[in-house]
Short mmCIF file of C-alpha atoms in Angstrom, two decimals:
data_model
loop_
_atom_site.label_atom_id
_atom_site.label_comp_id
_atom_site.label_asym_id
_atom_site.label_seq_id
_atom_site.Cartn_x
_atom_site.Cartn_y
_atom_site.Cartn_z
CA MET X 1 -233.05 31.50 -118.84
CA PHE X 2 -232.77 31.46 -115.08
CA GLU X 3 -235.22 33.79 -113.53
CA ALA X 4 -233.38 36.56 -111.44
CA VAL X 5 -234.33 36.51 -107.57
CA LEU X 6 -231.76 38.21 -105.73
CA LEU X 7 -230.82 40.83 -108.69
CA LYS X 8 -234.29 41.24 -110.17
CA ASN X 9 -233.79 45.06 -109.26
CA ILE X 10 -230.27 45.75 -109.85
CA ASP X 11 -230.64 47.18 -113.21
CA LEU X 12 -233.99 49.58 -112.44
CA PRO X 13 -233.02 53.21 -112.50
CA ASP X 14 -234.24 53.62 -109.14
CA GLY X 15 -233.99 50.01 -107.60
CA HIS X 16 -232.47 51.54 -104.59
CA LEU X 17 -235.60 53.38 -103.81
CA LEU X 18 -238.32 52.00 -101.40
CA ALA X 19 -240.99 52.71 -103.89
CA THR X 20 -239.24 50.52 -106.49
CA TYR X 21 -238.88 47.87 -103.81
CA GLU X 22 -242.65 48.16 -102.67
CA ALA X 23 -243.70 48.06 -106.24
CA GLY X 24 -242.19 44.59 -106.77
CA GLY X 25 -243.51 43.19 -103.58
CA GLY X 26 -240.92 44.50 -101.05
CA TYR X 27 -241.70 44.05 -97.46
CA GLN X 28 -244.52 41.67 -98.12
CA ALA X 29 -242.64 39.05 -96.44
CA LEU X 30 -242.11 41.15 -93.23
CA ALA X 31 -245.63 41.73 -93.18
CA LYS X 32 -246.54 37.99 -93.75
CA VAL X 33 -244.32 36.79 -90.90
CA LEU X 34 -245.58 39.27 -88.31
CA ARG X 35 -249.18 38.47 -89.42
CA GLU X 36 -249.11 34.63 -89.79
CA HIS X 37 -246.08 33.04 -88.38
CA THR X 38 -244.36 32.94 -84.77
CA PRO X 39 -240.77 33.41 -84.76
CA ASP X 40 -239.98 29.59 -84.33
CA GLU X 41 -242.09 28.97 -87.56
CA VAL X 42 -239.71 31.13 -89.26
CA VAL X 43 -236.70 29.59 -88.13
CA GLU X 44 -238.49 26.03 -89.50
CA LEU X 45 -239.26 27.59 -92.57
CA VAL X 46 -235.49 28.45 -93.15
CA LYS X 47 -234.53 25.07 -91.89
CA GLN X 48 -236.90 23.45 -94.41
CA SER X 49 -235.30 25.31 -97.30
CA ASN X 50 -231.80 24.17 -96.54
CA LEU X 51 -230.32 27.49 -97.18
CA ARG X 52 -226.79 27.50 -96.18
CA GLY X 53 -224.49 30.45 -95.46
CA ARG X 54 -223.36 32.55 -98.54
CA GLY X 55 -220.52 34.04 -96.61
CA GLY X 56 -217.90 31.05 -97.14
CA ALA X 57 -218.51 28.48 -94.43
CA GLY X 58 -221.83 27.14 -95.87
CA PHE X 59 -223.36 26.52 -92.44
CA PRO X 60 -227.03 25.71 -92.50
CA THR X 61 -228.66 29.20 -91.56
CA GLY X 62 -231.87 27.63 -89.95
CA MET X 63 -229.68 25.46 -87.93
CA LYS X 64 -227.46 28.34 -86.79
CA TRP X 65 -230.70 30.44 -85.84
CA GLY X 66 -231.90 27.38 -83.63
CA PHE X 67 -228.59 27.55 -81.37
CA VAL X 68 -229.75 30.99 -79.99
CA PRO X 69 -231.17 30.41 -76.62
CA LYS X 70 -234.92 31.05 -76.48
CA HIS X 71 -235.04 32.39 -73.01
CA ALA X 72 -231.91 34.27 -72.69
CA ASP X 73 -231.62 36.97 -70.00
CA LYS X 74 -229.71 39.41 -72.18
CA PRO X 75 -230.51 41.11 -75.43
CA LYS X 76 -230.24 39.07 -78.75
CA TYR X 77 -228.27 40.69 -81.46
CA LEU X 78 -228.30 40.06 -85.21
CA CYS X 79 -224.99 41.11 -87.15
CA CYS X 80 -224.59 41.23 -90.83
CA ASN X 81 -221.27 40.55 -92.05
CA ALA X 82 -220.96 43.13 -94.92
CA ASP X 83 -217.00 43.44 -94.86
CA GLU X 84 -216.67 41.71 -98.04
CA GLY X 85 -212.85 41.81 -97.91
CA GLU X 86 -212.00 38.81 -100.08
CA PRO X 87 -210.24 39.74 -103.15
CA GLY X 88 -212.39 38.75 -106.54
CA THR X 89 -215.69 39.05 -104.48
CA PHE X 90 -218.20 42.07 -105.08
CA LYS X 91 -221.94 40.73 -104.70
CA ASP X 92 -222.82 42.03 -101.46
CA ARG X 93 -221.91 45.47 -102.48
CA ILE X 94 -224.04 45.31 -105.51
CA ILE X 95 -226.93 44.16 -103.27
CA MET X 96 -226.19 47.03 -100.91
CA GLU X 97 -225.83 49.78 -103.85
CA ARG X 98 -228.53 48.76 -105.82
CA ASP X 99 -231.24 46.95 -103.87
CA PRO X 100 -230.46 47.91 -100.17
CA HIS X 101 -234.18 47.54 -99.10
CA GLN X 102 -233.66 43.75 -99.94
CA LEU X 103 -231.17 43.33 -97.28
CA VAL X 104 -233.22 45.63 -94.77
CA GLU X 105 -236.19 43.29 -95.19
CA GLY X 106 -233.89 40.41 -94.76
CA LEU X 107 -232.54 41.67 -91.59
CA ALA X 108 -236.04 42.55 -90.22
CA VAL X 109 -237.23 38.96 -90.90
CA SER X 110 -234.27 37.47 -89.57
CA ALA X 111 -234.49 39.53 -86.45
CA TYR X 112 -237.95 38.50 -85.79
CA ALA X 113 -237.12 35.00 -86.24
CA ILE X 114 -234.25 34.97 -83.59
CA GLY X 115 -236.08 37.43 -81.06
CA ALA X 116 -233.38 40.34 -81.74
CA GLU X 117 -234.33 43.94 -81.60
CA THR X 118 -230.99 45.34 -82.68
CA ALA X 119 -228.97 44.55 -85.75
CA TYR X 120 -225.40 45.76 -86.82
CA VAL X 121 -224.43 46.00 -90.33
CA TYR X 122 -220.71 45.85 -90.63
CA VAL X 123 -219.72 47.45 -93.95
CA ARG X 124 -216.32 47.71 -95.57
CA GLY X 125 -215.29 51.21 -95.16
CA GLU X 126 -214.40 51.66 -98.75
CA TYR X 127 -217.95 50.89 -99.83
CA VAL X 128 -219.13 54.39 -99.63
CA LYS X 129 -221.69 54.36 -102.17
CA ALA X 130 -223.22 51.12 -100.49
CA ILE X 131 -223.22 52.79 -97.09
CA ARG X 132 -224.92 55.86 -98.33
CA ARG X 133 -227.47 53.87 -100.05
CA LEU X 134 -227.99 51.74 -97.11
CA GLU X 135 -228.42 54.74 -94.70
CA ARG X 136 -231.07 56.13 -97.06
CA ALA X 137 -232.74 52.62 -97.22
CA ILE X 138 -233.00 52.52 -93.47
CA ALA X 139 -234.21 55.81 -93.18
CA GLU X 140 -237.03 55.19 -95.67
CA ALA X 141 -237.96 51.94 -94.15
CA ARG X 142 -238.29 53.58 -90.72
CA GLY X 143 -240.55 56.32 -92.28
CA LYS X 144 -242.95 53.70 -93.47
CA GLY X 145 -243.04 51.81 -90.09
CA TYR X 146 -240.78 48.82 -91.28
CA LEU X 147 -238.21 49.51 -88.52
CA GLY X 148 -238.63 51.23 -85.27
CA ALA X 149 -241.09 50.73 -82.33
CA GLY X 150 -244.01 48.47 -83.09
CA VAL X 151 -242.98 47.36 -86.62
CA LEU X 152 -246.27 47.44 -88.81
CA GLY X 153 -248.58 47.65 -85.77
CA SER X 154 -247.01 44.48 -84.13
CA ASP X 155 -245.18 44.30 -80.80
CA PHE X 156 -241.98 43.63 -82.68
CA ASN X 157 -239.58 46.30 -82.10
CA PHE X 158 -236.32 46.83 -84.57
CA THR X 159 -233.48 49.05 -85.00
CA ILE X 160 -230.45 48.62 -87.61
CA HIS X 161 -227.08 50.23 -86.77
CA ILE X 162 -224.54 50.57 -89.74
CA HIS X 163 -220.58 50.31 -88.50
CA CYS X 164 -218.05 51.09 -90.95
CA GLY X 165 -214.88 48.88 -91.02
CA ALA X 166 -211.21 50.35 -91.32
CA GLY X 167 -210.10 47.92 -94.08
CA ALA X 168 -208.77 45.06 -92.17
CA TYR X 169 -209.39 41.77 -93.86
CA ILE X 170 -209.38 39.82 -90.59
CA CYS X 171 -213.07 41.65 -89.76
CA GLY X 172 -214.67 39.15 -92.18
CA GLU X 173 -214.01 36.33 -89.34
CA GLU X 174 -217.03 36.63 -87.30
CA THR X 175 -215.60 36.87 -83.99
CA ALA X 176 -212.90 39.30 -85.06
CA MET X 177 -215.76 41.27 -86.50
CA LEU X 178 -217.53 41.15 -82.89
CA GLU X 179 -214.28 42.51 -81.36
CA SER X 180 -214.29 45.58 -83.73
CA LEU X 181 -217.97 46.17 -82.98
CA GLU X 182 -217.00 46.40 -79.29
CA GLY X 183 -214.30 49.07 -79.84
CA ARG X 184 -211.22 46.46 -79.47
CA ARG X 185 -208.61 45.37 -82.22
CA ALA X 186 -209.97 42.97 -84.30
CA GLN X 187 -208.57 39.48 -83.57
CA PRO X 188 -210.45 36.08 -83.57
CA ARG X 189 -211.83 34.73 -80.40
CA LEU X 190 -211.53 31.23 -79.09
CA LYS X 191 -214.36 29.23 -79.62
CA PRO X 192 -216.44 27.93 -77.62
CA PRO X 193 -218.25 29.71 -76.51
CA PHE X 194 -219.97 30.33 -79.95
CA PRO X 195 -221.43 33.59 -80.88
CA ALA X 196 -225.13 32.36 -80.88
CA VAL X 197 -224.61 31.69 -77.09
CA ALA X 198 -222.02 34.51 -76.24
CA GLY X 199 -221.40 36.78 -79.06
CA LEU X 200 -221.77 40.68 -78.92
CA TYR X 201 -221.57 42.00 -75.63
CA ALA X 202 -221.55 38.48 -74.60
CA SER X 203 -224.90 38.30 -75.58
CA PRO X 204 -226.52 35.82 -77.96
CA THR X 205 -225.69 36.91 -81.67
CA VAL X 206 -226.51 35.57 -84.85
CA ILE X 207 -223.93 36.58 -87.79
CA ASN X 208 -225.26 36.21 -91.30
CA ASN X 209 -223.87 37.31 -94.53
CA VAL X 210 -225.67 39.90 -97.07
CA GLU X 211 -226.43 37.33 -99.40
CA THR X 212 -227.69 34.92 -97.04
CA LEU X 213 -230.00 37.26 -95.53
CA ALA X 214 -231.39 38.47 -99.02
CA CYS X 215 -232.69 35.02 -99.57
CA VAL X 216 -234.77 34.97 -96.36
CA PRO X 217 -237.97 37.10 -97.57
CA HIS X 218 -237.89 35.05 -100.84
CA ILE X 219 -238.04 31.94 -98.81
CA VAL X 220 -241.03 33.36 -96.75
CA MET X 221 -242.93 34.43 -99.76
CA ARG X 222 -242.30 31.21 -102.05
CA GLY X 223 -241.98 28.73 -99.57
CA PRO X 224 -239.04 26.41 -98.84
CA HIS X 225 -240.05 23.82 -101.31
CA TRP X 226 -239.53 26.42 -103.83
CA PHE X 227 -235.83 27.37 -102.86
CA ARG X 228 -235.00 23.70 -102.70
CA SER X 229 -236.22 23.05 -106.20
CA ILE X 230 -233.42 25.09 -107.47
CA GLY X 231 -230.10 23.41 -107.43
CA PRO X 232 -228.61 20.44 -105.29
CA ASP X 233 -230.80 19.38 -102.65
CA LYS X 234 -227.99 19.52 -100.12
CA SER X 235 -227.08 23.16 -101.40
CA PRO X 236 -230.01 24.72 -103.07
CA GLY X 237 -231.18 28.07 -104.03
CA PRO X 238 -230.17 30.82 -106.26
CA LYS X 239 -226.66 31.72 -105.88
CA LEU X 240 -224.32 34.96 -106.72
CA TYR X 241 -221.18 34.33 -108.69
CA CYS X 242 -218.75 37.05 -109.05
CA ILE X 243 -216.47 36.64 -112.16
CA SER X 244 -213.27 38.22 -113.00
CA GLY X 245 -209.86 37.54 -114.31
CA GLN X 246 -208.93 36.60 -117.93
CA VAL X 247 -212.36 36.24 -119.29
CA LYS X 248 -214.36 37.91 -121.83
CA LYS X 249 -217.42 39.00 -119.66
CA PRO X 250 -216.57 39.40 -116.12
CA GLY X 251 -219.46 40.61 -113.70
CA LEU X 252 -221.96 39.21 -111.26
CA TYR X 253 -224.23 36.39 -112.40
CA GLU X 254 -227.13 34.90 -110.53
CA LEU X 255 -227.61 31.25 -111.47
CA PRO X 256 -228.61 27.98 -109.83
CA MET X 257 -226.44 26.54 -107.08
CA GLY X 258 -224.28 23.80 -108.43
CA ILE X 259 -223.90 25.04 -111.81
CA PRO X 260 -220.73 23.32 -113.59
CA LEU X 261 -218.02 25.75 -113.33
CA ARG X 262 -217.27 25.24 -117.02
CA GLU X 263 -220.67 26.33 -118.09
CA LEU X 264 -220.46 29.41 -115.87
CA VAL X 265 -216.92 30.48 -117.17
CA GLU X 266 -217.53 29.54 -120.91
CA ASP X 267 -221.30 30.05 -121.46
CA HIS X 268 -222.07 32.86 -119.15
CA ALA X 269 -218.75 34.67 -118.81
CA GLY X 270 -217.88 34.15 -122.60
CA GLY X 271 -214.93 32.15 -121.89
CA PRO X 272 -211.08 33.02 -122.17
CA LEU X 273 -209.81 36.16 -124.08
CA PRO X 274 -209.30 35.61 -128.07
CA GLY X 275 -206.28 33.48 -128.93
CA ARG X 276 -205.99 32.03 -125.19
CA ARG X 277 -207.04 28.84 -123.27
CA ILE X 278 -208.27 28.68 -119.75
CA LYS X 279 -205.29 27.30 -117.62
CA ALA X 280 -207.15 27.24 -114.10
CA VAL X 281 -209.73 28.94 -112.01
CA ILE X 282 -209.76 29.97 -108.51
CA PRO X 283 -213.57 29.35 -107.58
CA GLY X 284 -214.30 30.88 -104.30
CA GLY X 285 -211.82 34.20 -103.84
CA VAL X 286 -208.34 33.71 -103.05
CA SER X 287 -208.61 31.36 -99.79
CA ALA X 288 -210.24 28.58 -102.05
CA PRO X 289 -207.63 26.32 -103.78
CA VAL X 290 -207.36 26.46 -107.55
CA ILE X 291 -208.74 24.32 -109.95
CA PRO X 292 -206.82 23.09 -113.19
CA ARG X 293 -208.41 23.17 -116.55
CA ASP X 294 -209.30 19.37 -116.48
CA GLY X 295 -211.35 19.83 -113.33
CA LEU X 296 -213.70 22.45 -114.52
CA ASP X 297 -216.83 20.16 -114.72
CA VAL X 298 -217.17 20.38 -110.98
CA GLY X 299 -220.33 21.86 -109.75
CA MET X 300 -220.29 25.24 -108.10
CA ASP X 301 -221.76 24.28 -104.74
CA PHE X 302 -220.28 23.58 -101.32
CA ASP X 303 -220.12 19.63 -101.61
CA SER X 304 -219.04 19.16 -104.99
CA LEU X 305 -216.13 21.59 -104.78
CA ALA X 306 -215.23 20.22 -101.38
CA ALA X 307 -214.95 16.98 -102.97
CA ALA X 308 -212.55 18.32 -105.70
CA GLY X 309 -210.28 19.61 -103.18
CA SER X 310 -211.40 23.08 -103.33
CA MET X 311 -214.15 25.26 -102.00
CA LEU X 312 -217.11 27.61 -102.71
CA GLY X 313 -215.98 30.20 -100.25
CA SER X 314 -217.43 33.72 -101.36
CA ALA X 315 -218.00 32.60 -104.90
CA GLY X 316 -215.63 34.92 -106.13
CA VAL X 317 -214.63 33.25 -109.46
CA ILE X 318 -211.00 34.32 -110.68
CA VAL X 319 -210.27 33.05 -114.31
CA LEU X 320 -206.55 32.55 -115.35
CA ASP X 321 -205.53 31.71 -118.89
CA ASP X 322 -202.50 30.04 -120.15
CA SER X 323 -200.46 33.42 -120.24
CA THR X 324 -200.48 33.30 -116.40
CA CYS X 325 -197.42 32.54 -114.28
CA MET X 326 -198.76 30.29 -111.19
CA VAL X 327 -195.77 31.36 -109.26
CA LYS X 328 -196.65 35.02 -109.59
CA VAL X 329 -200.38 34.28 -108.71
CA ALA X 330 -199.30 32.32 -105.61
CA THR X 331 -196.91 34.88 -104.52
CA ARG X 332 -199.45 37.79 -104.83
CA ILE X 333 -202.03 35.82 -102.92
CA ILE X 334 -199.59 34.84 -100.08
CA GLU X 335 -198.57 38.36 -99.82
CA PHE X 336 -202.04 39.49 -99.38
CA PHE X 337 -202.43 36.90 -96.73
CA HIS X 338 -199.30 37.88 -94.81
CA HIS X 339 -200.33 41.36 -94.73
CA GLU X 340 -203.67 40.71 -93.54
CA SER X 341 -202.78 38.43 -90.76
CA CYS X 342 -203.78 39.68 -87.23
CA GLY X 343 -200.58 38.36 -85.80
CA LYS X 344 -202.27 36.59 -83.10
CA CYS X 345 -201.22 33.09 -83.92
CA THR X 346 -197.71 32.29 -84.33
CA PRO X 347 -198.08 29.90 -86.98
CA CYS X 348 -199.92 32.18 -89.22
CA ARG X 349 -197.92 35.37 -88.25
CA GLU X 350 -194.30 33.67 -88.69
CA GLY X 351 -195.32 30.98 -91.13
CA LEU X 352 -196.66 33.26 -93.63
CA ASN X 353 -193.75 35.57 -93.24
CA TRP X 354 -191.54 32.69 -94.27
CA VAL X 355 -193.63 31.90 -97.07
CA VAL X 356 -193.59 35.21 -98.54
CA LYS X 357 -189.80 35.25 -98.30
CA VAL X 358 -189.30 31.86 -100.05
CA LEU X 359 -191.89 32.53 -102.74
CA ARG X 360 -190.46 35.88 -103.72
CA ARG X 361 -186.95 34.58 -103.88
CA ILE X 362 -188.26 31.90 -106.35
CA GLU X 363 -190.26 34.29 -108.30
CA ALA X 364 -187.27 36.40 -108.64
CA GLY X 365 -185.18 33.69 -110.19
CA GLU X 366 -183.09 33.18 -106.81
CA GLY X 367 -184.59 30.00 -105.73
CA ALA X 368 -182.66 27.05 -104.08
CA PRO X 369 -182.88 23.22 -104.08
CA GLY X 370 -185.11 22.26 -101.41
CA ASP X 371 -187.26 25.43 -101.44
CA LEU X 372 -190.36 23.47 -102.31
CA GLU X 373 -190.02 21.03 -99.80
CA GLN X 374 -189.52 23.81 -97.29
CA LEU X 375 -192.83 25.55 -98.68
CA ASP X 376 -194.59 21.94 -98.18
CA LYS X 377 -193.32 22.06 -94.38
CA LEU X 378 -194.43 25.54 -93.71
CA CYS X 379 -197.96 24.67 -95.28
CA LYS X 380 -198.03 21.80 -92.81
CA GLY X 381 -196.97 23.89 -89.86
CA ILE X 382 -199.63 26.53 -90.66
CA PHE X 383 -202.92 24.55 -91.57
CA GLY X 384 -204.93 23.50 -88.84
CA ASN X 385 -202.94 25.21 -86.09
CA THR X 386 -204.54 28.79 -85.99
CA PHE X 387 -207.49 30.50 -84.33
CA CYS X 388 -209.46 31.34 -87.54
CA ALA X 389 -209.25 30.03 -91.13
CA LEU X 390 -207.00 32.85 -92.93
CA GLY X 391 -203.91 30.69 -92.00
CA ASP X 392 -205.68 27.42 -93.62
CA GLY X 393 -206.82 29.58 -96.65
CA ALA X 394 -203.25 30.52 -97.38
CA ALA X 395 -201.82 27.00 -96.64
CA MET X 396 -204.80 25.31 -98.78
CA GLY X 397 -204.20 27.65 -101.85
CA LEU X 398 -200.47 27.39 -102.05
CA ARG X 399 -200.72 23.37 -101.48
CA ALA X 400 -202.82 23.50 -104.42
CA ALA X 401 -200.79 25.46 -106.57
CA LEU X 402 -197.83 23.51 -105.62
CA ALA X 403 -199.62 20.38 -106.44
CA HIS X 404 -201.13 21.13 -109.77
CA PHE X 405 -198.40 23.30 -111.24
CA ARG X 406 -195.11 22.25 -109.21
CA ASP X 407 -193.20 22.12 -112.83
CA GLU X 408 -193.71 26.06 -113.22
CA PHE X 409 -191.92 26.33 -109.52
CA VAL X 410 -189.26 24.03 -110.63
CA ALA X 411 -188.59 25.82 -113.80
CA HIS X 412 -188.28 29.11 -111.76
CA ILE X 413 -185.64 27.52 -109.65
CA GLU X 414 -183.74 25.33 -112.27
CA GLU X 415 -183.86 27.91 -115.06
CA ARG X 416 -183.66 30.92 -112.97
CA ARG X 417 -186.36 32.82 -114.68
CA CYS X 418 -190.00 33.03 -115.37
CA PRO X 419 -190.90 30.86 -118.17
CA PHE X 420 -194.05 33.29 -119.00
CA HIS X 421 -192.13 36.70 -119.22
#
């Protein structure tokens, strides 16, 4: 049985309160770094742990922190991406609702490491309960000296602000989030310059995900070698997996990084519904290319999934059984991306518009010869030609569906009906 680390408090009746968090050793990591470590030493601890960002890209966290100029003439900022707009993903919401002090402490330790005195938590606006719990946690922490001027009697000053998003998926992209924080329309910025050099208000900025920040206090207390002892050395640590779809026990699971997808779905989530078989799994939110049934032995980590032609992404695992029409699934996913495209890039804006039209025609039994070739061309025109990864995610997902389940698309076109309904 794997020992819960990030989720150890979520089932406690008062897990969101400061007293509960302190009783379990909360804020000891913050006290330890202020007492025993310089900021550079904390950065080095995180580098040694090999912690990779849990928001989707999997970039080494310590390396990202190391990019921040040490002697900048502008204030440094820490931004927490808690927008969590990826369908199939709900891990960050659970942390903020049930153990918000874990995030607050992670923010404080991380800000100390990079030399920031101000943090912004960009929260999905629909997460009303999470926002209220986080507001209370910040107030409690400030009252006990964990935030504010002279944290725990040190010369470290730290303030956390909450910013509520308005529902745009594109705000999950880090530079679009910065645009939104600055009061402008959320659209991706051209990089370079990267946020670590010129981010929020053109100042050095680090952007980390909720789960990433929650890992930091545990690395401080248990050490980087403990963290690297869990899962693959190149992608170590405990990992939160969100499981939904046609499975017996959907929910949030904390397990080692690298666990086989088959074990995650069949053993922990109970497998498919009675009388059904697993057809495919989307392993990392709808941006991740689908994995067919015969590929389920892949490890759930960044490198293994990349080698299998997919990605870990947000670890939003969506299980599809043999009653599922993949044409319908592909159409719904592309409709989502088309709706959420910010419109800045022509390949994404116009390309997805045409992809939606073709897919809807095929789904309705009105497809024509050449439609699949047209979809292939449209995906090629979108992929790699946009400011951010939204278009890439849409194109990769559709390409995978066409590659693994092309016969279903052909059947819709030739038979002019859905074989599953």
